[in-house]
XYZ file of C-alpha atoms in Angstrom:
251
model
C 32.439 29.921 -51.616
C 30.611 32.126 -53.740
C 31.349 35.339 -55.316
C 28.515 36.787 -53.383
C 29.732 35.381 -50.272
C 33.037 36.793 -50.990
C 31.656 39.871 -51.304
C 29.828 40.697 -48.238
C 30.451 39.988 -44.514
C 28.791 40.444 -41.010
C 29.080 43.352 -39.325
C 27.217 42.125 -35.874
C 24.085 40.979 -37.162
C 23.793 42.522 -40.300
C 25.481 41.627 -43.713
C 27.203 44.104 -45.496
C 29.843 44.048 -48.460
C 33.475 43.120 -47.061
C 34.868 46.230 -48.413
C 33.124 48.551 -46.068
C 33.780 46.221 -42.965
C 37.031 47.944 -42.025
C 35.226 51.555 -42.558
C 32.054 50.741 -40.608
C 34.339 49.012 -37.629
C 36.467 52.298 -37.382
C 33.478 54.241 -37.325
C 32.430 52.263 -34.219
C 35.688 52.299 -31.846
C 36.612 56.292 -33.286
C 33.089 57.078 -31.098
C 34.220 54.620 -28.543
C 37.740 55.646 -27.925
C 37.838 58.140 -25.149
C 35.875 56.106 -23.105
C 36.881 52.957 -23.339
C 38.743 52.259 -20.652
C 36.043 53.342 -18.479
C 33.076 51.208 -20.153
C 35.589 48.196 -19.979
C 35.824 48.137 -16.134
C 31.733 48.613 -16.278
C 31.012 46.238 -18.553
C 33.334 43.429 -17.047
C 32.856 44.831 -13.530
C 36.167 45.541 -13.677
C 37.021 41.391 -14.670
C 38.555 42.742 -17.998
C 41.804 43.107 -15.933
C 41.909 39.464 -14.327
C 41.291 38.123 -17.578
C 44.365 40.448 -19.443
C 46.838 39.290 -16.179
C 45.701 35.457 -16.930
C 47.168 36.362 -20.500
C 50.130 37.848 -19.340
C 50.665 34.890 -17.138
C 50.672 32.510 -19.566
C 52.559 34.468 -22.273
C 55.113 33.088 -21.099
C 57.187 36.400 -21.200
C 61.008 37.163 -20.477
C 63.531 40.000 -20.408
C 64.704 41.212 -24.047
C 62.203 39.596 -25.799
C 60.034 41.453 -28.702
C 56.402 41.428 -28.496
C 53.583 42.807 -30.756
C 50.024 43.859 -28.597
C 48.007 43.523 -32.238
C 44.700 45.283 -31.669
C 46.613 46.589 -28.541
C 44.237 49.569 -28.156
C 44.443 51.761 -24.881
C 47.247 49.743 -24.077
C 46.433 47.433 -20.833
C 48.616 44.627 -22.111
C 51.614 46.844 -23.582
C 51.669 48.320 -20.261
C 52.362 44.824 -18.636
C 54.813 43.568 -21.381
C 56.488 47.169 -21.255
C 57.737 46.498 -17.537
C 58.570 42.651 -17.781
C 60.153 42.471 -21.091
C 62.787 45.585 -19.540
C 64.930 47.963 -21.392
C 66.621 45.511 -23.678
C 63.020 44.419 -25.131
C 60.193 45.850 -27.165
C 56.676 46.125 -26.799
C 54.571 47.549 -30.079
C 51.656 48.513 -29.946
C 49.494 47.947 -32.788
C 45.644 49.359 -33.582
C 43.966 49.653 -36.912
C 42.455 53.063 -35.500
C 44.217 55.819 -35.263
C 42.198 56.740 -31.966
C 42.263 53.649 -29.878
C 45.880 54.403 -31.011
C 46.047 57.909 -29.497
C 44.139 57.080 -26.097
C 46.833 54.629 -25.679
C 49.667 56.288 -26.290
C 48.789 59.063 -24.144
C 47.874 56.943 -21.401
C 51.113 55.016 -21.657
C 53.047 58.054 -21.528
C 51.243 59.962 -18.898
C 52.038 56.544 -16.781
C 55.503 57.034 -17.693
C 56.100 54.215 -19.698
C 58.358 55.034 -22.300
C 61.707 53.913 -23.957
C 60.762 50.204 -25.100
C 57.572 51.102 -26.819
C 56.903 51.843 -30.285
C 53.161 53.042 -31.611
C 52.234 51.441 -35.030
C 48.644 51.655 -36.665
C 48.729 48.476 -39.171
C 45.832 46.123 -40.190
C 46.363 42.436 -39.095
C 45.510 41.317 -42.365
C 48.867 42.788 -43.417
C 50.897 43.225 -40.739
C 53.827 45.767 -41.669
C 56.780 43.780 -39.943
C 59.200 41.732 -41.372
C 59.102 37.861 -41.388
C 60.111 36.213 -37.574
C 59.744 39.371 -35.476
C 58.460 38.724 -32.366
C 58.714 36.402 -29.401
C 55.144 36.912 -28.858
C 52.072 38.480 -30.625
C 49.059 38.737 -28.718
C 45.517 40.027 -29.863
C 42.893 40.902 -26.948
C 39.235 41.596 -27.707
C 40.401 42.216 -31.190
C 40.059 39.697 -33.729
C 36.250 39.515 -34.050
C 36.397 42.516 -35.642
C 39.201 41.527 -37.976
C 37.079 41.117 -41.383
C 39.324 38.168 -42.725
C 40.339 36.029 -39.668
C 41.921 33.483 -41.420
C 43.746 36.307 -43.731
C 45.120 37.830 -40.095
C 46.057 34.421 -38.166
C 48.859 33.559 -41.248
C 49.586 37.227 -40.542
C 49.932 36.870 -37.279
C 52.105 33.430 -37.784
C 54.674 35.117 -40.476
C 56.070 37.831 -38.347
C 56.416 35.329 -35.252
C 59.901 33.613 -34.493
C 60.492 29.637 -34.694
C 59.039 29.043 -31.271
C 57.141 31.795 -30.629
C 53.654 31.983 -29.666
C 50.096 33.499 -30.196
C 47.857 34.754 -27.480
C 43.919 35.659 -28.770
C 41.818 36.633 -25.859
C 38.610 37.487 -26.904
C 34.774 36.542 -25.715
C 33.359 33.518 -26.810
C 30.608 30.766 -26.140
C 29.141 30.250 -22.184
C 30.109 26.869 -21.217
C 25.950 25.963 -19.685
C 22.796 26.976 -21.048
C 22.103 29.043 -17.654
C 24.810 31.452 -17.872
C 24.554 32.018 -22.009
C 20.781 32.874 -21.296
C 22.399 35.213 -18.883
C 24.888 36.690 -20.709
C 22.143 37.224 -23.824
C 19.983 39.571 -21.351
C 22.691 41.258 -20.046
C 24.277 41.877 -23.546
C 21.312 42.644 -25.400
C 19.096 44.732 -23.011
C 21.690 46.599 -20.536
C 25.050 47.128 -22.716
C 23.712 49.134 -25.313
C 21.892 51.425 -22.425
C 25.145 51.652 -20.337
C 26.860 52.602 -23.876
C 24.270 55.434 -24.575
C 24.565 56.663 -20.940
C 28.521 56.787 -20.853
C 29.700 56.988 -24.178
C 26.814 58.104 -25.889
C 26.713 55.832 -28.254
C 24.423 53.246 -27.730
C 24.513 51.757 -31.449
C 28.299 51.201 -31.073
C 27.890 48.341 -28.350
C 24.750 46.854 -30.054
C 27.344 46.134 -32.480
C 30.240 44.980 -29.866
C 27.402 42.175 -28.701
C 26.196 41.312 -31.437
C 29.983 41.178 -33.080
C 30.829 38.705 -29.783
C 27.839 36.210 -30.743
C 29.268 36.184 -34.990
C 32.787 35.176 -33.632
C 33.901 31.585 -33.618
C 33.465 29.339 -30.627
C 36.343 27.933 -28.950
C 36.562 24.512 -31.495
C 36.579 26.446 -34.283
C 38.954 29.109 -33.707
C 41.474 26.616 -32.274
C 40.850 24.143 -35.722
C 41.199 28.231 -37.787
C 44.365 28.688 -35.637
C 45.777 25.114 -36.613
C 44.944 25.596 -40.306
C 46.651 29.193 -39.908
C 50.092 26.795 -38.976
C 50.507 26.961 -35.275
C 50.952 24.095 -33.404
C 50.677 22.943 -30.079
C 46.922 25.034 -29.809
C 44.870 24.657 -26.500
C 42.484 27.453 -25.229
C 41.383 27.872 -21.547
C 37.951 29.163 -20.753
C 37.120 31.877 -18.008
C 34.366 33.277 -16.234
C 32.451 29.628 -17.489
C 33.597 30.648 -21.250
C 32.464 33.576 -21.486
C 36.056 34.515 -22.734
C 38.362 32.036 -23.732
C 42.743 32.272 -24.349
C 44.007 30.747 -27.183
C 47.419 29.788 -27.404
C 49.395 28.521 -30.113
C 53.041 27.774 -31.172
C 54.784 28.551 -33.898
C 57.740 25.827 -34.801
């Protein structure tokens, strides 16, 4: 790789240098924050939340054990873990920005979850924990907009315990030509209006498409994953791949 590739990134469609990345991305989900939850359930048609129970499903999760929600945001998944995990485990919840960070801690809260959650903003480039942590780090809708991926994945696989696993749900690549046609019209030509009518901010989810189509298909994060050191790595497609669960091991 180049120096000038080293330098600069994507940020959705556009290339900019990597070290304004992080700065541009927090600009994007600080406008989005207060109403994300709500553009979530429009956006998905409300889907969002089968696809975050199929992840707690297959987490695999027990009483006691210690999970990280990395990119956790408004909290949908630290909610879940929060309840199963019980009073003898812990649930973090992690967000680069401090807002996404704020909405979902005063959402937990006000849903009265409280006791075995901690709040931690951290970058999952350099995760702040120590070595073998957690039973279980996942990362939902999050890691496209991680600006090294490969940087965050060994992250990710340091602070998990000998047998613990990785969860990354995020959108990826339509399994038929049909439904990626589809999905282009409906990302490019109605998001960005639904984002300017609701959150006012229709530039913001120009960028969240355009960020989904720059992020690796399901091959290559699963072969990025593998590099990273986990083992074991399948991913399962929903809704026809429009998102896809990645799952890997660490041994």
């Amino acid at each position: 790789m180049s120096t000038e590739e080293k330098d600069t990134t994507h940020f959705g469609y556009k290339t900019v240098k990597t070290d304004d990345k992080e700065t541009m991305v927090a600009s994007v989900f600080h406008s989005v924050a207060k109403q994300y939850d709500v553009m979530n359930d429009l956006m998905s048609f409300g889907v969002h939340r089968l696809w975050k129970r199929f992840t707690i499903d297959a987490s695999g999760v027990r009483p006691g054990n210690s999970i990280l929600d990395l990119a956790g945001g408004t909290g949908d998944l630290t909610a879940k873990f929060s309840k199963l995990t019980g009073p003898q485990g812990k649930v973090i919840l992690a967000d680069i920005n401090s807002s996404m960070l704020n909405v979902g801690r005063d959402k937990l809260r006000d849903l009265g979850i409280v006791g075995n959650v901690d709040y931690v903003q951290a970058n999952a480039e350099a995760l702040p924990f120590d070595d073998n942590s957690f039973d279980i780090v996942t990362i939902a809708f999050g890691l496209r907009n991680v600006t090294d991926k490969d940087k965050a994945l060994r992250s990710i696989y340091r602070v998990l315990k000998p047998g613990g696993r990785l969860l990354v749900l995020e959108f990826s690549k339509p399994e038929h030509d049909l439904l990626n046609k589809a999905y282009d019209f409906y990302s490019f030509n109605i998001l960005p209006k639904m984002g300017e009518l609701v959150a006012k901010d229709g530039e913001s989810y120009q960028y969240l498409a355009e960020s989904i189509r720059m992020h690796p298909d399901q091959e290559t994060l699963k072969s990025m994953m593998e590099e990273a050191g986990f083992e074991q790595t399948t991913y399962h497609n929903l809704t026809g791949g429009i998102v896809a669960l990645h799952k890997g091991y660490k041994f």
